[in-house]
PDB file of C-alpha atoms in Angstrom:
ATOM      1  CA  MET N   1      98.494 121.829  54.789  1.00  0.00           C
ATOM      2  CA  ASN N   2      99.094 121.957  58.549  1.00  0.00           C
ATOM      3  CA  LYS N   3     102.135 120.187  59.915  1.00  0.00           C
ATOM      4  CA  LYS N   4     100.941 117.030  61.656  1.00  0.00           C
ATOM      5  CA  VAL N   5     101.565 117.104  65.390  1.00  0.00           C
ATOM      6  CA  ILE N   6     102.520 114.078  67.459  1.00  0.00           C
ATOM      7  CA  LEU N   7     101.692 114.353  71.155  1.00  0.00           C
ATOM      8  CA  PHE N   8     103.567 112.172  73.622  1.00  0.00           C
ATOM      9  CA  ASP N   9     102.276 111.125  77.009  1.00  0.00           C
ATOM     10  CA  ILE N  10     105.200 111.451  79.422  1.00  0.00           C
ATOM     11  CA  ASN N  11     105.121 109.171  82.465  1.00  0.00           C
ATOM     12  CA  GLU N  12     105.649 105.535  81.414  1.00  0.00           C
ATOM     13  CA  THR N  13     105.491 106.360  77.711  1.00  0.00           C
ATOM     14  CA  VAL N  14     108.572 108.593  77.495  1.00  0.00           C
ATOM     15  CA  LEU N  15     110.035 108.308  80.989  1.00  0.00           C
ATOM     16  CA  ASN N  16     110.783 104.983  82.645  1.00  0.00           C
ATOM     17  CA  LEU N  17     109.169 104.737  86.082  1.00  0.00           C
ATOM     18  CA  GLY N  18     111.263 101.700  86.978  1.00  0.00           C
ATOM     19  CA  ALA N  19     113.541 103.800  89.188  1.00  0.00           C
ATOM     20  CA  LEU N  20     110.574 104.557  91.444  1.00  0.00           C
ATOM     21  CA  LYS N  21     109.896 100.944  92.377  1.00  0.00           C
ATOM     22  CA  PRO N  22     112.636 100.564  95.016  1.00  0.00           C
ATOM     23  CA  ILE N  23     111.739 103.949  96.517  1.00  0.00           C
ATOM     24  CA  PHE N  24     108.068 102.972  96.829  1.00  0.00           C
ATOM     25  CA  LYS N  25     108.993  99.502  98.130  1.00  0.00           C
ATOM     26  CA  SER N  26     111.209 101.057 100.796  1.00  0.00           C
ATOM     27  CA  ALA N  27     108.426 103.397 101.933  1.00  0.00           C
ATOM     28  CA  PHE N  28     105.520 100.936 101.807  1.00  0.00           C
ATOM     29  CA  GLY N  29     107.226  97.560 102.196  1.00  0.00           C
ATOM     30  CA  SER N  30     105.641  96.082  99.071  1.00  0.00           C
ATOM     31  CA  GLU N  31     106.667  95.407  95.465  1.00  0.00           C
ATOM     32  CA  ASP N  32     103.153  96.377  94.376  1.00  0.00           C
ATOM     33  CA  ALA N  33     103.073  99.799  96.035  1.00  0.00           C
ATOM     34  CA  LEU N  34     103.898 101.810  92.894  1.00  0.00           C
ATOM     35  CA  SER N  35     101.261 100.123  90.706  1.00  0.00           C
ATOM     36  CA  LEU N  36      98.682 100.400  93.490  1.00  0.00           C
ATOM     37  CA  TRP N  37      99.441 104.097  93.904  1.00  0.00           C
ATOM     38  CA  PHE N  38      99.162 104.740  90.184  1.00  0.00           C
ATOM     39  CA  SER N  39      95.838 102.895  89.829  1.00  0.00           C
ATOM     40  CA  LYS N  40      94.362 104.731  92.804  1.00  0.00           C
ATOM     41  CA  LEU N  41      95.655 108.043  91.445  1.00  0.00           C
ATOM     42  CA  LEU N  42      93.958 107.342  88.115  1.00  0.00           C
ATOM     43  CA  HIS N  43      90.731 106.444  89.913  1.00  0.00           C
ATOM     44  CA  LEU N  44      90.829 109.659  91.931  1.00  0.00           C
ATOM     45  CA  SER N  45      91.524 111.851  88.900  1.00  0.00           C
ATOM     46  CA  THR N  46      88.683 110.172  86.988  1.00  0.00           C
ATOM     47  CA  VAL N  47      86.260 110.857  89.829  1.00  0.00           C
ATOM     48  CA  CYS N  48      87.403 114.489  89.805  1.00  0.00           C
ATOM     49  CA  ILE N  49      86.740 114.658  86.051  1.00  0.00           C
ATOM     50  CA  THR N  50      83.227 113.233  86.230  1.00  0.00           C
ATOM     51  CA  THR N  51      82.156 115.215  89.310  1.00  0.00           C
ATOM     52  CA  THR N  52      83.959 118.446  88.300  1.00  0.00           C
ATOM     53  CA  VAL N  53      86.145 118.559  91.408  1.00  0.00           C
ATOM     54  CA  LYS N  54      88.907 121.085  90.729  1.00  0.00           C
ATOM     55  CA  SER N  55      92.375 120.059  91.811  1.00  0.00           C
ATOM     56  CA  ASN N  56      95.841 119.481  90.376  1.00  0.00           C
ATOM     57  CA  PHE N  57      97.875 116.357  89.853  1.00  0.00           C
ATOM     58  CA  ALA N  58     100.379 117.157  92.611  1.00  0.00           C
ATOM     59  CA  GLU N  59      97.592 117.411  95.186  1.00  0.00           C
ATOM     60  CA  LEU N  60      95.963 114.200  93.972  1.00  0.00           C
ATOM     61  CA  ALA N  61      99.326 112.414  94.005  1.00  0.00           C
ATOM     62  CA  ARG N  62      99.930 113.442  97.619  1.00  0.00           C
ATOM     63  CA  ILE N  63      96.435 112.408  98.720  1.00  0.00           C
ATOM     64  CA  THR N  64      96.891 109.036  97.024  1.00  0.00           C
ATOM     65  CA  LEU N  65     100.162 108.420  98.859  1.00  0.00           C
ATOM     66  CA  ASP N  66      98.256 108.588 102.137  1.00  0.00           C
ATOM     67  CA  THR N  67      95.530 106.331 100.745  1.00  0.00           C
ATOM     68  CA  VAL N  68      98.117 103.713  99.822  1.00  0.00           C
ATOM     69  CA  ALA N  69      99.834 104.126 103.198  1.00  0.00           C
ATOM     70  CA  ALA N  70      96.507 103.395 104.904  1.00  0.00           C
ATOM     71  CA  ASN N  71      96.149 100.290 102.739  1.00  0.00           C
ATOM     72  CA  TYR N  72      99.476  99.019 104.116  1.00  0.00           C
ATOM     73  CA  LYS N  73      98.579 100.251 107.619  1.00  0.00           C
ATOM     74  CA  ILE N  74     101.489 102.662 107.863  1.00  0.00           C
ATOM     75  CA  GLN N  75     101.799 106.425 108.185  1.00  0.00           C
ATOM     76  CA  LEU N  76     104.164 108.350 105.975  1.00  0.00           C
ATOM     77  CA  THR N  77     106.287 111.178 107.300  1.00  0.00           C
ATOM     78  CA  GLU N  78     106.347 114.481 105.466  1.00  0.00           C
ATOM     79  CA  GLY N  79     109.906 113.692 104.486  1.00  0.00           C
ATOM     80  CA  GLN N  80     108.833 110.414 102.872  1.00  0.00           C
ATOM     81  CA  ARG N  81     106.051 112.143 100.933  1.00  0.00           C
ATOM     82  CA  THR N  82     108.503 114.742  99.675  1.00  0.00           C
ATOM     83  CA  GLU N  83     111.024 112.070  98.654  1.00  0.00           C
ATOM     84  CA  LEU N  84     108.418 109.953  96.847  1.00  0.00           C
ATOM     85  CA  LEU N  85     106.916 112.835  94.881  1.00  0.00           C
ATOM     86  CA  GLY N  86     110.299 114.445  94.250  1.00  0.00           C
ATOM     87  CA  ALA N  87     111.559 111.260  92.625  1.00  0.00           C
ATOM     88  CA  PHE N  88     109.253 111.929  89.656  1.00  0.00           C
ATOM     89  CA  SER N  89     111.501 114.835  88.701  1.00  0.00           C
ATOM     90  CA  ASN N  90     114.486 112.535  88.196  1.00  0.00           C
ATOM     91  CA  LEU N  91     113.410 109.885  85.714  1.00  0.00           C
ATOM     92  CA  SER N  92     115.394 108.650  82.742  1.00  0.00           C
ATOM     93  CA  PRO N  93     113.861 108.271  79.290  1.00  0.00           C
ATOM     94  CA  TYR N  94     113.464 104.895  77.628  1.00  0.00           C
ATOM     95  CA  SER N  95     116.405 104.229  75.320  1.00  0.00           C
ATOM     96  CA  ASP N  96     114.167 104.389  72.231  1.00  0.00           C
ATOM     97  CA  ILE N  97     112.797 107.895  72.915  1.00  0.00           C
ATOM     98  CA  LYS N  98     115.565 110.168  71.622  1.00  0.00           C
ATOM     99  CA  PRO N  99     115.929 108.324  68.298  1.00  0.00           C
ATOM    100  CA  ALA N 100     112.133 108.193  67.940  1.00  0.00           C
ATOM    101  CA  LEU N 101     111.669 111.912  68.518  1.00  0.00           C
ATOM    102  CA  SER N 102     114.598 112.748  66.261  1.00  0.00           C
ATOM    103  CA  LYS N 103     113.231 110.624  63.420  1.00  0.00           C
ATOM    104  CA  LEU N 104     109.788 112.228  63.640  1.00  0.00           C
ATOM    105  CA  ARG N 105     111.233 115.721  63.493  1.00  0.00           C
ATOM    106  CA  GLN N 106     113.488 114.765  60.595  1.00  0.00           C
ATOM    107  CA  HIS N 107     110.322 113.747  58.721  1.00  0.00           C
ATOM    108  CA  GLY N 108     108.663 117.107  59.328  1.00  0.00           C
ATOM    109  CA  PHE N 109     106.514 116.319  62.351  1.00  0.00           C
ATOM    110  CA  LYS N 110     106.093 118.604  65.330  1.00  0.00           C
ATOM    111  CA  VAL N 111     106.485 116.703  68.613  1.00  0.00           C
ATOM    112  CA  VAL N 112     104.802 117.897  71.796  1.00  0.00           C
ATOM    113  CA  ALA N 113     104.795 116.638  75.385  1.00  0.00           C
ATOM    114  CA  LEU N 114     101.289 116.319  76.898  1.00  0.00           C
ATOM    115  CA  SER N 115     100.927 115.364  80.539  1.00  0.00           C
ATOM    116  CA  ASN N 116      98.607 115.462  83.539  1.00  0.00           C
ATOM    117  CA  SER N 117     101.552 116.799  85.533  1.00  0.00           C
ATOM    118  CA  SER N 118     102.145 120.507  86.118  1.00  0.00           C
ATOM    119  CA  LEU N 119     104.069 122.514  83.566  1.00  0.00           C
ATOM    120  CA  THR N 120     106.821 123.049  86.139  1.00  0.00           C
ATOM    121  CA  LEU N 121     107.210 119.319  86.773  1.00  0.00           C
ATOM    122  CA  ILE N 122     107.186 118.435  83.062  1.00  0.00           C
ATOM    123  CA  ALA N 123     109.874 121.043  82.347  1.00  0.00           C
ATOM    124  CA  THR N 124     111.973 119.702  85.240  1.00  0.00           C
ATOM    125  CA  GLN N 125     111.545 116.144  84.001  1.00  0.00           C
ATOM    126  CA  MET N 126     112.553 117.139  80.474  1.00  0.00           C
ATOM    127  CA  GLU N 127     115.666 118.917  81.734  1.00  0.00           C
ATOM    128  CA  TYR N 128     116.772 115.969  83.906  1.00  0.00           C
ATOM    129  CA  ALA N 129     116.123 113.475  81.095  1.00  0.00           C
ATOM    130  CA  GLN N 130     117.974 115.755  78.636  1.00  0.00           C
ATOM    131  CA  LEU N 131     114.920 115.873  76.386  1.00  0.00           C
ATOM    132  CA  THR N 132     114.239 119.613  76.346  1.00  0.00           C
ATOM    133  CA  ASP N 133     115.708 120.034  72.867  1.00  0.00           C
ATOM    134  CA  TYR N 134     113.801 117.033  71.512  1.00  0.00           C
ATOM    135  CA  PHE N 135     110.328 118.510  72.012  1.00  0.00           C
ATOM    136  CA  ASP N 136     108.916 121.483  70.117  1.00  0.00           C
ATOM    137  CA  ASP N 137     106.423 122.312  72.866  1.00  0.00           C
ATOM    138  CA  ILE N 138     105.143 121.209  76.275  1.00  0.00           C
ATOM    139  CA  ILE N 139     101.495 121.209  77.288  1.00  0.00           C
ATOM    140  CA  SER N 140     100.144 120.566  80.777  1.00  0.00           C
ATOM    141  CA  VAL N 141      96.484 119.927  81.502  1.00  0.00           C
ATOM    142  CA  GLU N 142      96.646 122.237  84.532  1.00  0.00           C
ATOM    143  CA  GLU N 143      95.118 125.183  82.654  1.00  0.00           C
ATOM    144  CA  THR N 144      91.982 123.119  81.971  1.00  0.00           C
ATOM    145  CA  GLY N 145      91.322 122.239  85.613  1.00  0.00           C
ATOM    146  CA  SER N 146      90.839 118.640  84.473  1.00  0.00           C
ATOM    147  CA  PHE N 147      92.875 115.596  83.492  1.00  0.00           C
ATOM    148  CA  LYS N 148      93.263 113.092  80.700  1.00  0.00           C
ATOM    149  CA  PRO N 149      91.160 111.264  79.498  1.00  0.00           C
ATOM    150  CA  ASP N 150      88.632 114.131  79.727  1.00  0.00           C
ATOM    151  CA  PRO N 151      87.848 115.122  76.085  1.00  0.00           C
ATOM    152  CA  THR N 152      88.250 118.754  77.165  1.00  0.00           C
ATOM    153  CA  VAL N 153      91.966 118.181  77.682  1.00  0.00           C
ATOM    154  CA  TYR N 154      92.654 116.841  74.191  1.00  0.00           C
ATOM    155  CA  LYS N 155      90.572 119.632  72.641  1.00  0.00           C
ATOM    156  CA  PHE N 156      92.511 122.150  74.733  1.00  0.00           C
ATOM    157  CA  ALA N 157      95.746 120.789  73.264  1.00  0.00           C
ATOM    158  CA  ALA N 158      94.404 121.295  69.741  1.00  0.00           C
ATOM    159  CA  GLN N 159      93.397 124.874  70.572  1.00  0.00           C
ATOM    160  CA  LYS N 160      96.736 125.574  72.228  1.00  0.00           C
ATOM    161  CA  LEU N 161      98.584 124.341  69.168  1.00  0.00           C
ATOM    162  CA  GLN N 162      96.149 126.034  66.780  1.00  0.00           C
ATOM    163  CA  GLN N 163      95.744 122.771  64.905  1.00  0.00           C
ATOM    164  CA  PRO N 164      92.678 120.872  63.646  1.00  0.00           C
ATOM    165  CA  ILE N 165      92.067 118.078  66.115  1.00  0.00           C
ATOM    166  CA  ASP N 166      92.336 115.417  63.408  1.00  0.00           C
ATOM    167  CA  GLN N 167      95.890 116.610  62.709  1.00  0.00           C
ATOM    168  CA  LEU N 168      96.953 115.498  66.188  1.00  0.00           C
ATOM    169  CA  CYS N 169      98.120 112.009  67.087  1.00  0.00           C
ATOM    170  CA  LEU N 170      98.769 110.872  70.663  1.00  0.00           C
ATOM    171  CA  VAL N 171     101.444 108.293  71.456  1.00  0.00           C
ATOM    172  CA  ALA N 172     100.802 106.641  74.822  1.00  0.00           C
ATOM    173  CA  THR N 173     101.327 103.395  76.681  1.00  0.00           C
ATOM    174  CA  HIS N 174      98.015 103.717  78.563  1.00  0.00           C
ATOM    175  CA  ASP N 175      94.971 102.253  76.834  1.00  0.00           C
ATOM    176  CA  TRP N 176      92.662 104.684  78.665  1.00  0.00           C
ATOM    177  CA  ASP N 177      94.718 107.569  77.236  1.00  0.00           C
ATOM    178  CA  THR N 178      94.679 106.379  73.616  1.00  0.00           C
ATOM    179  CA  HIS N 179      90.956 105.623  74.021  1.00  0.00           C
ATOM    180  CA  GLY N 180      90.427 109.127  75.375  1.00  0.00           C
ATOM    181  CA  ALA N 181      92.274 110.685  72.454  1.00  0.00           C
ATOM    182  CA  LEU N 182      90.374 108.651  69.872  1.00  0.00           C
ATOM    183  CA  SER N 183      87.076 109.499  71.565  1.00  0.00           C
ATOM    184  CA  ALA N 184      87.924 113.207  71.312  1.00  0.00           C
ATOM    185  CA  GLY N 185      88.668 112.994  67.581  1.00  0.00           C
ATOM    186  CA  LEU N 186      92.448 112.663  67.604  1.00  0.00           C
ATOM    187  CA  ASN N 187      94.464 109.862  66.070  1.00  0.00           C
ATOM    188  CA  ALA N 188      96.432 107.654  68.432  1.00  0.00           C
ATOM    189  CA  ALA N 189      99.324 105.202  68.507  1.00  0.00           C
ATOM    190  CA  TYR N 190      99.771 102.685  71.331  1.00  0.00           C
ATOM    191  CA  ILE N 191     103.203 101.613  72.534  1.00  0.00           C
ATOM    192  CA  ASP N 192     102.994  98.416  74.575  1.00  0.00           C
ATOM    193  CA  ARG N 193     105.500  98.918  77.383  1.00  0.00           C
ATOM    194  CA  THR N 194     104.021  96.390  79.828  1.00  0.00           C
ATOM    195  CA  GLY N 195     102.661  93.400  77.933  1.00  0.00           C
ATOM    196  CA  LEU N 196      99.300  93.849  79.651  1.00  0.00           C
ATOM    197  CA  PRO N 197      96.210  93.290  77.477  1.00  0.00           C
ATOM    198  CA  TYR N 198      94.589  96.322  75.873  1.00  0.00           C
ATOM    199  CA  ASN N 199      91.104  96.832  77.332  1.00  0.00           C
ATOM    200  CA  PRO N 200      88.677  95.314  74.773  1.00  0.00           C
ATOM    201  CA  LEU N 201      85.999  97.896  75.650  1.00  0.00           C
ATOM    202  CA  TYR N 202      88.186 100.804  74.573  1.00  0.00           C
ATOM    203  CA  LEU N 203      88.667 102.222  71.090  1.00  0.00           C
ATOM    204  CA  LYS N 204      91.840 100.671  69.744  1.00  0.00           C
ATOM    205  CA  PRO N 205      94.224 102.662  67.536  1.00  0.00           C
ATOM    206  CA  LYS N 206      95.275 101.177  64.213  1.00  0.00           C
ATOM    207  CA  MET N 207      98.906 101.921  65.094  1.00  0.00           C
ATOM    208  CA  TYR N 208      99.919  99.480  67.841  1.00  0.00           C
ATOM    209  CA  SER N 209     103.327  97.969  68.609  1.00  0.00           C
ATOM    210  CA  ASN N 210     105.722  96.913  71.362  1.00  0.00           C
ATOM    211  CA  SER N 211     108.539  98.585  69.416  1.00  0.00           C
ATOM    212  CA  MET N 212     108.685 102.379  69.518  1.00  0.00           C
ATOM    213  CA  MET N 213     110.708 102.621  66.306  1.00  0.00           C
ATOM    214  CA  ASP N 214     108.231 100.376  64.487  1.00  0.00           C
ATOM    215  CA  LEU N 215     105.451 102.606  65.798  1.00  0.00           C
ATOM    216  CA  ILE N 216     107.256 105.708  64.532  1.00  0.00           C
ATOM    217  CA  ASP N 217     107.565 104.116  61.092  1.00  0.00           C
ATOM    218  CA  MET N 218     103.800 103.502  61.133  1.00  0.00           C
ATOM    219  CA  ILE N 219     103.157 107.142  62.025  1.00  0.00           C
ATOM    220  CA  ILE N 220     105.420 108.355  59.231  1.00  0.00           C
ATOM    221  CA  ALA N 221     103.805 105.995  56.714  1.00  0.00           C
ATOM    222  CA  ASP N 222     100.324 107.082  57.841  1.00  0.00           C
ATOM    223  CA  LYS N 223     101.145 110.697  56.931  1.00  0.00           C
ATOM    224  CA  GLN N 224     101.854 109.806  53.319  1.00  0.00           C
TER     225      GLN N 224
END
């Protein structure tokens, strides 16, 4: 029997983006700047998926900064863009991540980071967050030329890991990501980091909690 693999989304699921809020507020003058940037970034990447526009997440992130700046009627300097994007390299993990990853590995699971970010950025993030030794592998979507939630990305992860797709389970705090995984044939587990309602139009995973350790217990029990 293949060892079951647990994929973890990185930004917001594993790493806490809270440290970015004051940096974005300082640049844009608004408490909502970070959430606006992220939603516009997701919109742009989705358009790229559906219209087969080839790009990478770093380029899309930079373009979206200027879009948000235009929304607030300001113009960013190159230094500000560099500071804003560079801050993503220096994020701390949520306090529940190291014990969660450790428990999964102790129970025989393979844990893998899966992100829309570049492989270089993910590796840098893991090193800063002192998580490098907690993951068995790192996968970036960059080789696919697409982004989550494109089904191609989740299937690519299965091929990369040489695992049947139904042996993979994605842990994410984004409902569009868990929906994407389920649509592609993976299992999924949703960690509620925000308290926002799960989109009722999306496929909802059976494993769903606002406690990461409770979610890990569900994953372990589901294996048996």
